[in-house]
Coordinates of C-alpha atoms in Angstrom, one line a residue:
M23 CA -0.5 19.7 50.5
I24 CA 3.3 19.4 50.5
S25 CA 5.2 19.7 47.2
F26 CA 9.0 18.9 46.9
R27 CA 11.7 17.4 45.0
C28 CA 13.3 14.1 45.8
P29 CA 16.7 14.7 47.4
H30 CA 18.2 11.8 45.4
C31 CA 16.6 12.1 41.8
S32 CA 15.0 15.4 41.8
A33 CA 11.6 14.0 40.8
E34 CA 8.6 16.4 41.7
L35 CA 6.7 14.7 44.6
S36 CA 3.6 15.7 46.7
F37 CA 1.6 14.3 49.5
N38 CA -1.2 15.2 52.0
D39 CA -0.8 12.5 54.7
L40 CA 0.9 13.9 57.6
S41 CA 0.5 10.7 59.7
R42 CA 3.3 9.0 57.7
E43 CA 7.0 8.9 58.8
E44 CA 8.5 8.5 55.3
S45 CA 7.6 8.8 51.7
P46 CA 8.9 6.5 49.0
C47 CA 9.9 8.2 45.8
P48 CA 8.0 6.5 42.9
K49 CA 10.8 7.3 40.4
C50 CA 14.0 6.1 42.3
G51 CA 12.3 4.1 45.1
T52 CA 14.4 5.9 47.9
S53 CA 12.5 6.3 51.1
I54 CA 12.5 10.0 52.1
P55 CA 12.2 10.5 55.9
L56 CA 9.5 13.0 56.8
R57 CA 10.0 15.3 59.9
V58 CA 6.4 16.1 60.6
T59 CA 6.0 17.9 64.0
E60 CA 3.0 17.6 66.3
R61 CA 2.1 21.1 65.7
M62 CA 1.8 20.4 62.0
R63 CA -0.3 17.3 62.7
K64 CA -2.7 19.0 65.2
E65 CA -2.9 22.6 64.1
N66 CA -1.8 22.4 60.5
I67 CA 0.9 25.1 61.1
V68 CA 4.2 24.6 59.3
D69 CA 7.0 25.3 61.8
Q70 CA 9.8 23.4 60.1
C71 CA 10.4 21.9 56.8
V72 CA 9.2 18.3 56.6
I73 CA 12.0 17.3 54.0
C74 CA 15.1 19.0 55.4
G75 CA 14.1 20.1 58.9
L76 CA 14.9 23.8 58.5
E77 CA 12.9 26.1 60.7
K78 CA 13.3 29.1 58.4
L79 CA 10.5 29.3 55.8
Y80 CA 8.9 32.2 54.0
V81 CA 5.4 33.0 52.6
Q82 CA 4.4 34.4 49.3
K83 CA 1.4 34.6 47.1
D84 CA 0.7 31.2 45.4
F85 CA 1.0 32.6 41.8
N86 CA 2.8 31.2 38.8
R87 CA 5.6 33.7 38.1
T88 CA 5.9 32.6 34.4
L89 CA 2.2 33.4 33.9
G90 CA 2.4 36.8 35.6
A91 CA 5.5 37.8 33.6
S92 CA 3.6 36.7 30.4
I93 CA 0.6 38.8 31.2
F94 CA 2.8 41.8 31.8
I95 CA 4.8 41.3 28.7
A96 CA 1.6 40.8 26.6
A97 CA 0.1 43.9 28.1
A98 CA 3.2 46.0 27.5
V99 CA 3.5 44.8 23.9
I100 CA -0.2 45.6 23.1
S101 CA 0.1 48.9 24.8
L102 CA 3.2 49.8 22.6
I103 CA 1.4 48.7 19.4
L104 CA -1.6 50.8 20.3
Y105 CA 0.7 53.8 21.2
G106 CA 2.5 53.4 17.9
K107 CA -0.8 53.6 16.2
Q108 CA -1.6 57.0 17.8
M109 CA -4.1 55.3 20.2
V110 CA -2.8 56.7 23.4
V111 CA -5.9 56.3 25.5
S112 CA -6.4 52.8 24.5
S113 CA -2.6 52.1 25.2
F114 CA -3.0 53.3 28.7
L115 CA -6.4 51.5 29.2
V116 CA -4.5 48.2 28.4
L117 CA -1.9 49.0 31.0
G118 CA -4.6 49.8 33.5
A119 CA -6.5 46.7 32.7
A120 CA -3.4 44.6 33.3
A121 CA -2.8 46.4 36.6
A122 CA -6.3 45.9 37.7
A123 CA -6.2 42.1 36.8
D124 CA -2.9 41.8 38.7
Y125 CA -4.5 43.4 41.8
L126 CA -7.5 41.2 41.7
L127 CA -5.4 38.1 41.4
Y128 CA -3.3 39.2 44.2
M129 CA -6.3 39.7 46.5
M130 CA -7.9 36.4 45.4
L131 CA -4.9 34.1 45.6
G132 CA -3.8 32.3 48.8
E133 CA -0.4 32.0 50.2
V134 CA 2.1 29.3 50.0
T135 CA 4.9 28.7 52.6
I136 CA 8.3 27.7 51.1
C137 CA 11.6 26.3 52.6
Y138 CA 14.6 28.4 52.1
R139 CA 16.9 25.4 51.7
C140 CA 15.0 22.8 49.8
H141 CA 12.3 24.9 48.3
S142 CA 9.4 22.5 49.5
Q143 CA 6.0 24.2 49.2
Y144 CA 3.2 23.9 51.6
R145 CA -0.4 24.8 50.6
Q146 CA -3.6 25.0 52.5
V147 CA -1.8 25.5 55.8
S148 CA -2.8 27.7 58.7
P149 CA -0.5 30.9 59.0
N150 CA 2.5 30.8 61.1
P151 CA 3.5 34.4 62.3
H152 CA 7.2 33.3 62.4
N153 CA 7.1 32.7 58.7
E154 CA 7.6 36.1 57.1
A155 CA 8.1 37.5 53.6
F156 CA 11.1 36.3 51.5
E157 CA 14.5 37.8 52.5
L158 CA 17.3 37.5 50.0
G159 CA 20.0 37.3 52.7
L160 CA 18.3 34.3 54.3
A161 CA 17.9 32.6 51.0
E162 CA 21.6 33.1 50.3
K163 CA 22.5 31.9 53.8
Y164 CA 20.5 28.6 53.5
D165 CA 20.8 28.0 49.8
P166 CA 24.0 29.6 48.3
L167 CA 24.5 29.9 44.6
D168 CA 27.9 28.2 45.0
K169 CA 26.6 24.7 45.9
R170 CA 30.2 23.1 46.0
K171 CA 30.9 21.1 49.2
D172 CA 32.7 23.4 51.8
A173 CA 32.3 26.4 49.5
E174 CA 32.6 29.7 51.5
N175 CA 29.1 31.3 52.0
P176 CA 29.4 35.0 52.5
A177 CA 25.8 35.2 53.9
A178 CA 26.4 32.6 56.6
E179 CA 26.2 35.2 59.3
W180 CA 22.9 36.8 58.2
K181 CA 20.8 37.9 61.0
Q182 CA 18.5 35.5 62.8
H183 CA 15.0 36.6 63.7

């Protein structure tokens, strides 16, 4: 499944049909051209972004960051409350349980492939060894914080793999 934002109106879209050459946006009606390669169609391997055509993608665990941060914050608050009530062992047990839950989720969850430029997400795809873990320099190179047209991008010369 491919999830992305419409380049024209930023509506969240998703589709599974890799045989199509374009995808109409249901919100603004704009037709979005899709750059689906033969390797994607035949082997289910993402070798370039379908939306923007960028060949630099990264992989990460498919986990909701807000949920992860919420679990950590809740465990920290509960642990501090227990520690304040002189329940030191219980306090550390809460932290240990949160760490164990984090580890189990990490082991159980699949990976998602993400485009550095447009942040399109690809789920349930075969692994591509060229798509590695996130690199901050590549993120800044392809999606700089200063989005003004012709803005100088200090990371434009970041290393190529």
